[in-house]
Short mmCIF file of N, CA and C and ligand atoms in Angstrom, two decimals:
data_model
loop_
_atom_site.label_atom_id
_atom_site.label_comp_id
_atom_site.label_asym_id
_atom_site.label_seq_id
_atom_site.Cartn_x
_atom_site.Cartn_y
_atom_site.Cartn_z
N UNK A 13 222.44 28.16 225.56
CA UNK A 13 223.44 27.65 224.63
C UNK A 13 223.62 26.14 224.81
N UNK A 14 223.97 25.91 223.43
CA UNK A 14 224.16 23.87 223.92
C UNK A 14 225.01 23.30 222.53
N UNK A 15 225.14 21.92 222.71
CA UNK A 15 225.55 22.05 221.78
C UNK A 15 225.32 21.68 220.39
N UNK A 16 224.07 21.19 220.26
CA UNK A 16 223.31 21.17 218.95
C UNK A 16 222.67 22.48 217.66
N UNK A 17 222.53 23.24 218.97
CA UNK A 17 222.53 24.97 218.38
C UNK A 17 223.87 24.95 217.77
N UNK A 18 224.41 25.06 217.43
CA UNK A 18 225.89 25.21 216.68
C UNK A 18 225.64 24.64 215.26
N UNK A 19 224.97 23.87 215.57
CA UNK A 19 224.60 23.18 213.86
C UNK A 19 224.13 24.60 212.61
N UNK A 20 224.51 25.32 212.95
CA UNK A 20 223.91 26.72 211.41
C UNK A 20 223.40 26.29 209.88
N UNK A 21 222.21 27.18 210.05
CA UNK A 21 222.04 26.61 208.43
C UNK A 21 221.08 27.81 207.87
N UNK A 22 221.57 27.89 206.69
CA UNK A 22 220.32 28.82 206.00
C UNK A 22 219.10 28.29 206.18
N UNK A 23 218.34 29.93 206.56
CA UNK A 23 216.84 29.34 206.32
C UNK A 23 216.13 29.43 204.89
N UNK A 24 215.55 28.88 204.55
CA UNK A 24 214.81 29.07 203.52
C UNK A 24 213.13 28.46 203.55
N UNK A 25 212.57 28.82 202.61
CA UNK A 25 211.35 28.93 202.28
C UNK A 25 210.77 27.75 200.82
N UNK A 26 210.11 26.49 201.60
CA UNK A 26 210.07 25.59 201.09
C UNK A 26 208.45 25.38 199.97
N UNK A 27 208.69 25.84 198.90
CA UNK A 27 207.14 25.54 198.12
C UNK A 27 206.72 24.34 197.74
N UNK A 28 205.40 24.58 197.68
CA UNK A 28 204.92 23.40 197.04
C UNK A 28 203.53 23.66 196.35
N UNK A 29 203.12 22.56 195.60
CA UNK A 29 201.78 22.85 194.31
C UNK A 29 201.24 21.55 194.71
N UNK A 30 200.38 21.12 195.00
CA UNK A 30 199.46 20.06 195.03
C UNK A 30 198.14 20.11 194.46
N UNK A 31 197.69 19.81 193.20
CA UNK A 31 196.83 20.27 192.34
C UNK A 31 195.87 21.40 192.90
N UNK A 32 196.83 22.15 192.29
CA UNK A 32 196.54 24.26 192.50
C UNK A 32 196.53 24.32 194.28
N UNK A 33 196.81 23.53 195.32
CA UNK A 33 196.84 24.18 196.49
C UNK A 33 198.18 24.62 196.86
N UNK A 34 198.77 25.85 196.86
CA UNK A 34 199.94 26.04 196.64
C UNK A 34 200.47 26.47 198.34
N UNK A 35 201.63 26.46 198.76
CA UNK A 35 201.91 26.52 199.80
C UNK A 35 203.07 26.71 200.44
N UNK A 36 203.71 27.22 201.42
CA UNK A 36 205.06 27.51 201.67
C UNK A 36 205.62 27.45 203.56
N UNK A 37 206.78 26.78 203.93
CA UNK A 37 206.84 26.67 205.10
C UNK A 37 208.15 26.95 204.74
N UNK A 38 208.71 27.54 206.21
CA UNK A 38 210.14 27.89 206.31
C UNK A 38 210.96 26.87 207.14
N UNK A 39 212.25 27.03 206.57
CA UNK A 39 213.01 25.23 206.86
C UNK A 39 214.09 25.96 206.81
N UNK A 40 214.53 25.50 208.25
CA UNK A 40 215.58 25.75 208.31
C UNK A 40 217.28 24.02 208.64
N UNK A 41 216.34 22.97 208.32
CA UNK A 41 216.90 21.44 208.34
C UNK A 41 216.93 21.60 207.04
N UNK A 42 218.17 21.99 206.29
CA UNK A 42 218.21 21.30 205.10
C UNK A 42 219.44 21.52 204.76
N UNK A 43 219.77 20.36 203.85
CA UNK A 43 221.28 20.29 203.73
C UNK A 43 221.36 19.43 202.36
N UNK A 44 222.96 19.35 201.91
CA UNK A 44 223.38 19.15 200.55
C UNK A 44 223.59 17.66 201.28
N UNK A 45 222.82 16.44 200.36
CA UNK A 45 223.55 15.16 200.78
C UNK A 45 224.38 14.32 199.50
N UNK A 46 224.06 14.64 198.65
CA UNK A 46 225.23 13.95 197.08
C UNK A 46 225.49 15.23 196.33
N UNK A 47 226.59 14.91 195.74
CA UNK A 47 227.40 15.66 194.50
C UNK A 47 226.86 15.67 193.57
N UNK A 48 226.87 13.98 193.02
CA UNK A 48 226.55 13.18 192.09
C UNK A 48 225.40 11.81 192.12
N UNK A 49 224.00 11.72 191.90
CA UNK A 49 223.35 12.96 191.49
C UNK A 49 223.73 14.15 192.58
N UNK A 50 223.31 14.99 192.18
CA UNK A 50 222.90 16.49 192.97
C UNK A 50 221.72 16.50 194.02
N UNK A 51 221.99 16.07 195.40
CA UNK A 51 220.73 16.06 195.96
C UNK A 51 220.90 16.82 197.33
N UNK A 52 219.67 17.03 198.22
CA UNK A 52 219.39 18.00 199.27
C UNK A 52 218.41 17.30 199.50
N UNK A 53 218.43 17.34 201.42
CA UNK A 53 217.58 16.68 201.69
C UNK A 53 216.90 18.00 202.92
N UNK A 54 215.59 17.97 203.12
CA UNK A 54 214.72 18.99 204.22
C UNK A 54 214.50 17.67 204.83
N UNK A 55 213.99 18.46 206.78
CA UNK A 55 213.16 17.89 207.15
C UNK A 55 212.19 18.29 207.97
N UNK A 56 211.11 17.77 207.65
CA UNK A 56 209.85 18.42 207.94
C UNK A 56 208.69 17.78 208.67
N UNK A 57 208.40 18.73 209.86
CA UNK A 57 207.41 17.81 210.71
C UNK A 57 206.23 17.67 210.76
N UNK A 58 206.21 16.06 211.16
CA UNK A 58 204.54 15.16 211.03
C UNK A 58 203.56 16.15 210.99
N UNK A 59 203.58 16.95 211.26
CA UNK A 59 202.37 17.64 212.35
C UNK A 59 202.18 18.56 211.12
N UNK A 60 202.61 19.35 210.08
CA UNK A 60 202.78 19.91 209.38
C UNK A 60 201.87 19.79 208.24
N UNK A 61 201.29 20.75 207.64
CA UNK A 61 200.33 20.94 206.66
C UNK A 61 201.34 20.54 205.63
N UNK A 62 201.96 21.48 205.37
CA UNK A 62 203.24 21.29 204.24
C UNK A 62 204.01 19.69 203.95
N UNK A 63 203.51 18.71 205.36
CA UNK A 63 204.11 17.26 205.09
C UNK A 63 202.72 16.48 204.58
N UNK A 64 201.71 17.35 204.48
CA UNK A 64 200.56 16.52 204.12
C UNK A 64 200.53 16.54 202.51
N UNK A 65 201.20 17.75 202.13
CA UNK A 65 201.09 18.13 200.59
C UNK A 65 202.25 17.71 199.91
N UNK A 66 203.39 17.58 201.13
CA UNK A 66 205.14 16.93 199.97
C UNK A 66 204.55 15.76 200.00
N UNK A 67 204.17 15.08 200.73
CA UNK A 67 203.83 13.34 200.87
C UNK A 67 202.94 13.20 199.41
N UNK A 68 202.31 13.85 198.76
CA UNK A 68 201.58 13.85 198.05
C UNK A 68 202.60 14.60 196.59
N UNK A 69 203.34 15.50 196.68
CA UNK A 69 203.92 15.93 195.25
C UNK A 69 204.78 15.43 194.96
N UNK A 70 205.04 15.83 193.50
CA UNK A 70 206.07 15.39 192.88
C UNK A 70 207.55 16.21 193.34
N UNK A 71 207.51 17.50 193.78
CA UNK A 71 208.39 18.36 193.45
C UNK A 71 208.22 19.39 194.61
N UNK A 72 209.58 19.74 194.79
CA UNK A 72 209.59 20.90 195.98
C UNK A 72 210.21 22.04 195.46
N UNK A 73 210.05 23.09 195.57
CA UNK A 73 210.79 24.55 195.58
C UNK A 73 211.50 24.85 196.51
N UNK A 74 212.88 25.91 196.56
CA UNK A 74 213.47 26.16 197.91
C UNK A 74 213.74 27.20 197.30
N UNK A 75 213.04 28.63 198.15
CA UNK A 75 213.47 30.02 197.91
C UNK A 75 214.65 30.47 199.25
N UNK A 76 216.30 30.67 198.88
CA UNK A 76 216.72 30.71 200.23
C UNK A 76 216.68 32.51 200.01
N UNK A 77 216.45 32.72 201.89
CA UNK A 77 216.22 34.07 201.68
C UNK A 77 217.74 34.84 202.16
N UNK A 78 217.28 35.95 202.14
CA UNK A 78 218.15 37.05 202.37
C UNK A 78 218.42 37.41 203.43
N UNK A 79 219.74 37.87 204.45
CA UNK A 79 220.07 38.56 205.32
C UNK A 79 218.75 39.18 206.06
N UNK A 80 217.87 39.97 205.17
CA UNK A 80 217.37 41.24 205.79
C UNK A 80 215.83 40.66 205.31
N UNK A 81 215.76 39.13 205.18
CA UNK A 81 214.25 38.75 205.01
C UNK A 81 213.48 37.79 206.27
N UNK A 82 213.90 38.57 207.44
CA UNK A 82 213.31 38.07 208.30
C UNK A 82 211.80 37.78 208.55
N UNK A 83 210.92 38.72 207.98
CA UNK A 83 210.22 38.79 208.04
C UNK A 83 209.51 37.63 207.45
N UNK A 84 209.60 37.28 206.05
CA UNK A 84 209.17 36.18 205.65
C UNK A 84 209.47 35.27 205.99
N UNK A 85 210.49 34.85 206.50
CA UNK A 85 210.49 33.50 207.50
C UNK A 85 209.54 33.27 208.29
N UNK A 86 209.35 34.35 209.30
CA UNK A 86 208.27 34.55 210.37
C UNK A 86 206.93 34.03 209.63
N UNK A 87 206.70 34.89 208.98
CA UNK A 87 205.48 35.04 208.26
C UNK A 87 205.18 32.89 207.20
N UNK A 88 206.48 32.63 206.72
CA UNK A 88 205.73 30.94 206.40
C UNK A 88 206.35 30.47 207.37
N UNK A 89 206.81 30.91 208.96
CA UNK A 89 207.39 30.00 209.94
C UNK A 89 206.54 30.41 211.10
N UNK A 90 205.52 30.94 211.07
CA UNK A 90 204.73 30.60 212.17
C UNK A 90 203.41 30.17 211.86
N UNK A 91 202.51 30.39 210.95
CA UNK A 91 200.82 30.20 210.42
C UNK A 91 200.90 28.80 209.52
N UNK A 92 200.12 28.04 210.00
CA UNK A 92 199.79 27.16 209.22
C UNK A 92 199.07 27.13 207.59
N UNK A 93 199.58 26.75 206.80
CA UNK A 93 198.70 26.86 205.04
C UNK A 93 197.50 26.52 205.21
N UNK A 94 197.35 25.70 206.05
CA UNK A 94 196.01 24.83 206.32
C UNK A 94 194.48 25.20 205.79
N UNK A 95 194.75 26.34 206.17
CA UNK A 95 193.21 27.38 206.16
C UNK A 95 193.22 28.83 205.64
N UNK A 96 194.63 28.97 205.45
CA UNK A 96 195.49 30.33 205.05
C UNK A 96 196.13 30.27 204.14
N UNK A 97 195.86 31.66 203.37
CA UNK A 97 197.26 31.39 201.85
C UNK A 97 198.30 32.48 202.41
N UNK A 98 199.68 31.92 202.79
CA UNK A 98 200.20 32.19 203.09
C UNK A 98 201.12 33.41 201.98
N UNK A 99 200.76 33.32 200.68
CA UNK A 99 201.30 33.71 199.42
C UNK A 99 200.23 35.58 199.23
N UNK A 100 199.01 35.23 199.99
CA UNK A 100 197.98 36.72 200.02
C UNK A 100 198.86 37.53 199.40
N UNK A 101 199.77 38.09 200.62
CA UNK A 101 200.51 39.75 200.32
C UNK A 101 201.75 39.34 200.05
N UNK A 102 202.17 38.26 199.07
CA UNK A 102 203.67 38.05 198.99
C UNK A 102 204.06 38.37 197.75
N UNK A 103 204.91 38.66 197.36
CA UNK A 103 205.26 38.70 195.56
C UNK A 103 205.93 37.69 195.25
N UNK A 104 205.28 36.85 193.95
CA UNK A 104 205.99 35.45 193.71
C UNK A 104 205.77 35.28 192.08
N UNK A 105 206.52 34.59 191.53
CA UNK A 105 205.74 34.15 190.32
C UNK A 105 206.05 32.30 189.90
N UNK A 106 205.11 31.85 189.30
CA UNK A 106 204.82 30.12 189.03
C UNK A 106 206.54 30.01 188.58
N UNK A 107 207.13 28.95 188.60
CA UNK A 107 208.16 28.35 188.10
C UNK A 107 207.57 27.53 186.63
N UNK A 108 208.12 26.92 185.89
CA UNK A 108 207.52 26.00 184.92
C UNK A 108 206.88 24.83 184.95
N UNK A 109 207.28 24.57 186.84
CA UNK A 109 206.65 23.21 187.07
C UNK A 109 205.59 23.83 187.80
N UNK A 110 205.21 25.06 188.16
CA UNK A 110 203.79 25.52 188.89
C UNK A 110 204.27 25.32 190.28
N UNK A 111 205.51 25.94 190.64
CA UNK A 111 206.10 25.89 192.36
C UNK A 111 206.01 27.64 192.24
N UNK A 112 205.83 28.04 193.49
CA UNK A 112 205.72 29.92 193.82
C UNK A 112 207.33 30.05 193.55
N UNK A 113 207.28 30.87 193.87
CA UNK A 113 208.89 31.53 193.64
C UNK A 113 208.93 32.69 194.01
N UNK A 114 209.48 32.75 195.44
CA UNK A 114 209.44 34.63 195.99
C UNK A 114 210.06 34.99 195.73
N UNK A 115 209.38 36.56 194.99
CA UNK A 115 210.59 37.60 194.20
C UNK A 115 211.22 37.79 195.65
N UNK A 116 212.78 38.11 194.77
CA UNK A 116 213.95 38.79 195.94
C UNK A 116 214.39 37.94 196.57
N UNK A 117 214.28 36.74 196.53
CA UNK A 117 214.80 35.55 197.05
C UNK A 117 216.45 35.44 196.84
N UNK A 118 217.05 35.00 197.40
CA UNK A 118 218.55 34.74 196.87
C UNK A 118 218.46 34.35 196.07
N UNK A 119 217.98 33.32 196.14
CA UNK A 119 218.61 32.04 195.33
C UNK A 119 217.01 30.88 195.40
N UNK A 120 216.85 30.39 193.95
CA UNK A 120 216.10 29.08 193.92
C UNK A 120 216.53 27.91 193.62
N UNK A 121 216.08 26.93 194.13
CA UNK A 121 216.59 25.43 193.62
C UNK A 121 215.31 24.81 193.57
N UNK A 122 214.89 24.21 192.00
CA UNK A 122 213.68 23.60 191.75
C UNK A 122 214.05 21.59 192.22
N UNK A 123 213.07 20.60 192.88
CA UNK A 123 213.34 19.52 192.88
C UNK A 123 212.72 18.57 192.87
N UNK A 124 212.98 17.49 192.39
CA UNK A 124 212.04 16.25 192.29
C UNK A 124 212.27 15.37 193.49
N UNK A 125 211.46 15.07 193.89
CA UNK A 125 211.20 14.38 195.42
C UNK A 125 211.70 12.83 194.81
N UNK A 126 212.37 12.61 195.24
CA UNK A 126 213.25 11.10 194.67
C UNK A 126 212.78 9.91 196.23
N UNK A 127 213.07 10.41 197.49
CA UNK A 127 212.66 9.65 198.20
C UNK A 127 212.04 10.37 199.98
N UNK A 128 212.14 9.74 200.89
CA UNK A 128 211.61 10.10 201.69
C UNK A 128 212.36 9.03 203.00
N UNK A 129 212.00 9.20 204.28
CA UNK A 129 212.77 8.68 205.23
C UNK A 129 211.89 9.15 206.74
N UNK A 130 211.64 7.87 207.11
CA UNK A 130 211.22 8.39 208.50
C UNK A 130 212.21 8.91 209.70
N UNK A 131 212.11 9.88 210.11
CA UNK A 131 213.30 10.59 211.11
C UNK A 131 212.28 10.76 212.51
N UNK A 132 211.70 10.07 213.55
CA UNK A 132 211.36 10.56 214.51
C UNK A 132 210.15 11.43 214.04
N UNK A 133 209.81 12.66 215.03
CA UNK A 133 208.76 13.42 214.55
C UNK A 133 209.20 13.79 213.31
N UNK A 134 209.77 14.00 212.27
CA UNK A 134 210.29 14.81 211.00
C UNK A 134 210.24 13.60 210.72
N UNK A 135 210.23 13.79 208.64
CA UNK A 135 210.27 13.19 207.94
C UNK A 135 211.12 14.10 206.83
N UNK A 136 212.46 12.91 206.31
CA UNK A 136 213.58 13.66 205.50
C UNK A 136 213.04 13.26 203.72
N UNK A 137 212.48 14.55 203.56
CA UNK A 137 212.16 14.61 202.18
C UNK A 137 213.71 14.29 200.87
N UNK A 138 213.76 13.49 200.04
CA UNK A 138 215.06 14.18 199.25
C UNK A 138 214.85 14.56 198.15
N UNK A 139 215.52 15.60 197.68
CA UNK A 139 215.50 16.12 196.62
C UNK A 139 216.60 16.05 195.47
N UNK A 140 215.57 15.92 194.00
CA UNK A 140 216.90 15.77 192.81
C UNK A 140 217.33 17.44 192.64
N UNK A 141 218.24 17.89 192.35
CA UNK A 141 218.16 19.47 191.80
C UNK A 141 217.84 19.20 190.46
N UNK A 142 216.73 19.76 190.08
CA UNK A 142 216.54 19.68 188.58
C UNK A 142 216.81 21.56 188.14
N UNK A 143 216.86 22.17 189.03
CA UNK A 143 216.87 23.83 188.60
C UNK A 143 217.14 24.68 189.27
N UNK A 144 218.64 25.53 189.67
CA UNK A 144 218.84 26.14 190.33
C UNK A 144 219.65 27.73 190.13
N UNK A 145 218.85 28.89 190.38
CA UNK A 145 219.03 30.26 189.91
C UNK A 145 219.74 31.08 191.30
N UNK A 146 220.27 31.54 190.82
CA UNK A 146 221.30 32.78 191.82
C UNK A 146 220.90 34.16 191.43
N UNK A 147 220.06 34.89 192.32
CA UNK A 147 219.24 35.85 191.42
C UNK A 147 220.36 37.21 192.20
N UNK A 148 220.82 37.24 192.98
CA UNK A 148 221.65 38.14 194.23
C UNK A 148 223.21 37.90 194.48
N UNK A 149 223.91 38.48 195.05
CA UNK A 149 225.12 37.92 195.55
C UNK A 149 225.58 38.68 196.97
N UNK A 150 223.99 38.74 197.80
CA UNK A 150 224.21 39.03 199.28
C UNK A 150 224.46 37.70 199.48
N UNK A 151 224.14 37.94 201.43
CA UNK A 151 224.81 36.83 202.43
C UNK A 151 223.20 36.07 202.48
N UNK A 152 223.11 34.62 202.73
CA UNK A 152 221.39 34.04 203.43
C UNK A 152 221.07 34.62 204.48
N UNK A 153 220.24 35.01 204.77
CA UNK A 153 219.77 34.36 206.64
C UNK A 153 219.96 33.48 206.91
N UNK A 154 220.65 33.18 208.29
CA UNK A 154 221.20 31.99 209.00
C UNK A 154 220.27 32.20 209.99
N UNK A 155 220.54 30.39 210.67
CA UNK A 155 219.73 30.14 211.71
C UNK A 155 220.73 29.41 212.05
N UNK A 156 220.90 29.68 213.63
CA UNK A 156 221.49 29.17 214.46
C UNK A 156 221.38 29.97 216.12
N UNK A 157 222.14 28.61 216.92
CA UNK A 157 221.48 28.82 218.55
C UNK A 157 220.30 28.51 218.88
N UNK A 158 219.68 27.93 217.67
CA UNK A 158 217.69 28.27 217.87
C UNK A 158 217.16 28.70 217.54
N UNK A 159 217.79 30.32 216.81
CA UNK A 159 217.34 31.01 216.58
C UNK A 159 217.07 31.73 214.68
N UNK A 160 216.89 32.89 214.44
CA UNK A 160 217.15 33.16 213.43
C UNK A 160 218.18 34.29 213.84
N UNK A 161 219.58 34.62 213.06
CA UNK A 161 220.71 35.77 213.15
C UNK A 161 219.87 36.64 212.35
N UNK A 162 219.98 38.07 212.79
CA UNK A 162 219.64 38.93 211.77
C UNK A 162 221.15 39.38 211.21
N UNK A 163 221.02 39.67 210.20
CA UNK A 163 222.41 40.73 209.96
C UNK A 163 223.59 40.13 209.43
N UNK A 164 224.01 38.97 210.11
CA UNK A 164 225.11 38.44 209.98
C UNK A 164 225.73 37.99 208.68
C1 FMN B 216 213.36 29.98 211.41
C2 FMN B 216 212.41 28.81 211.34
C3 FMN B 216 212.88 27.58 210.93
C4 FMN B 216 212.02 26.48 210.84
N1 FMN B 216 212.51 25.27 210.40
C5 FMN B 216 211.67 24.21 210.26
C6 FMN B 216 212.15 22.98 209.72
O1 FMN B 216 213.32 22.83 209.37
N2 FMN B 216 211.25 21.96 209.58
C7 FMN B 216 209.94 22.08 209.95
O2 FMN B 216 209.17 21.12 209.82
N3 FMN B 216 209.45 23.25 210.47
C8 FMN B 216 210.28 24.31 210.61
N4 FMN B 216 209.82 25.50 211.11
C9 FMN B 216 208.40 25.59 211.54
C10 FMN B 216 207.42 25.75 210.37
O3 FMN B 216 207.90 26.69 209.43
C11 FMN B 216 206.05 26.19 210.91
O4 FMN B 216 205.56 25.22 211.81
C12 FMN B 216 205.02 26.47 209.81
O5 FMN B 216 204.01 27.30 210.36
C13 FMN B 216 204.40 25.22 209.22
O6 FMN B 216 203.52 25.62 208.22
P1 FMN B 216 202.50 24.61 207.47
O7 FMN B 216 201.59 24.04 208.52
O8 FMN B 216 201.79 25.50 206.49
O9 FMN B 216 203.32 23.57 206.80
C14 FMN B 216 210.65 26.62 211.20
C15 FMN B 216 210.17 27.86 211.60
C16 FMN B 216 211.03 28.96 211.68
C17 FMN B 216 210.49 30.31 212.10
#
């Protein structure tokens, strides 16, 4: 225990399209930073396939998941896209801008990458909300302590 673990945040599941290489990592750094515009910022590390392809798009996807979707976290929070389609056995369908979109997701928020920010190893992507759907009215999966909560 410490005290930066205390920081909680939904995890979610971050897409992206880079002419047809489509791709998804789980993020659990992300947060609301304006009202007005409407923006959210991830952050995502150097080392990361997924920072090789936002550095390059226009637009990010954020599928936040569900209480009881642990599994897919695991599944775009441990394997790299690199060499793997992480999407194989997933159920998703294109958005209008050509971002995945996992069925059963809570909730989506479509976004235009407005700027970027060097943070140490991470780099803070920001996002405009240009599109955001409430498909559920369960609880997210949270992450916190380090960890992922199941259940909570
Ligand atoms: C619960 C959880 C939360 C994570 N949060 C982040 C995060 O906020 N930023 C990040 O860069 N990586 C995060 N990761 C690690 C990436 O999801 C992981 O390294 C992934 O395999 C990278 O995939 P890629 O190489 O296809 O981009 C998290 C992993 C898990 C399991």
């Amino acid at each position: 225990m410490d005290a930066i673990g205390k920081l909680y945040s939904s995890v979610v599941v971050v897409t992206m399209n880079y002419n047809n290489t489509i791709n998804g990592i789980t993020v659990a750094w992300i947060t609301r930073v304006s009202i007005n515009p409407k923006l959210i910022a991830i952050s995502i590390g150097k080392t990361r396939f997924s920072h090789e392809l936002l550095n390059k798009s226009k637009y990010f996807g954020v599928c936040v998941l569900k209480k009881n979707q642990k599994n897919i976290a695991e599944l775009f929070g441990t394997r790299s896209g690199k060499n793997y389609n992480k999407f194989e056995n997933v159920d998703f369908i294109f958005s209008e801008r050509n971002l995945p979109i996992i069925k059963n997701s809570l909730a989506y928020i479509e976004c235009e990458i407005i700027d970027s920010f060097d943070a140490g190893d991470h780099t803070l992507f920001v996002g405009k909300v240009l599109e955001e759907k409430l498909f559920d009215d369960d609880s997210p999966l949270l992450f916190g302590d380090h960890r992922i909560l199941e259940g909570k």
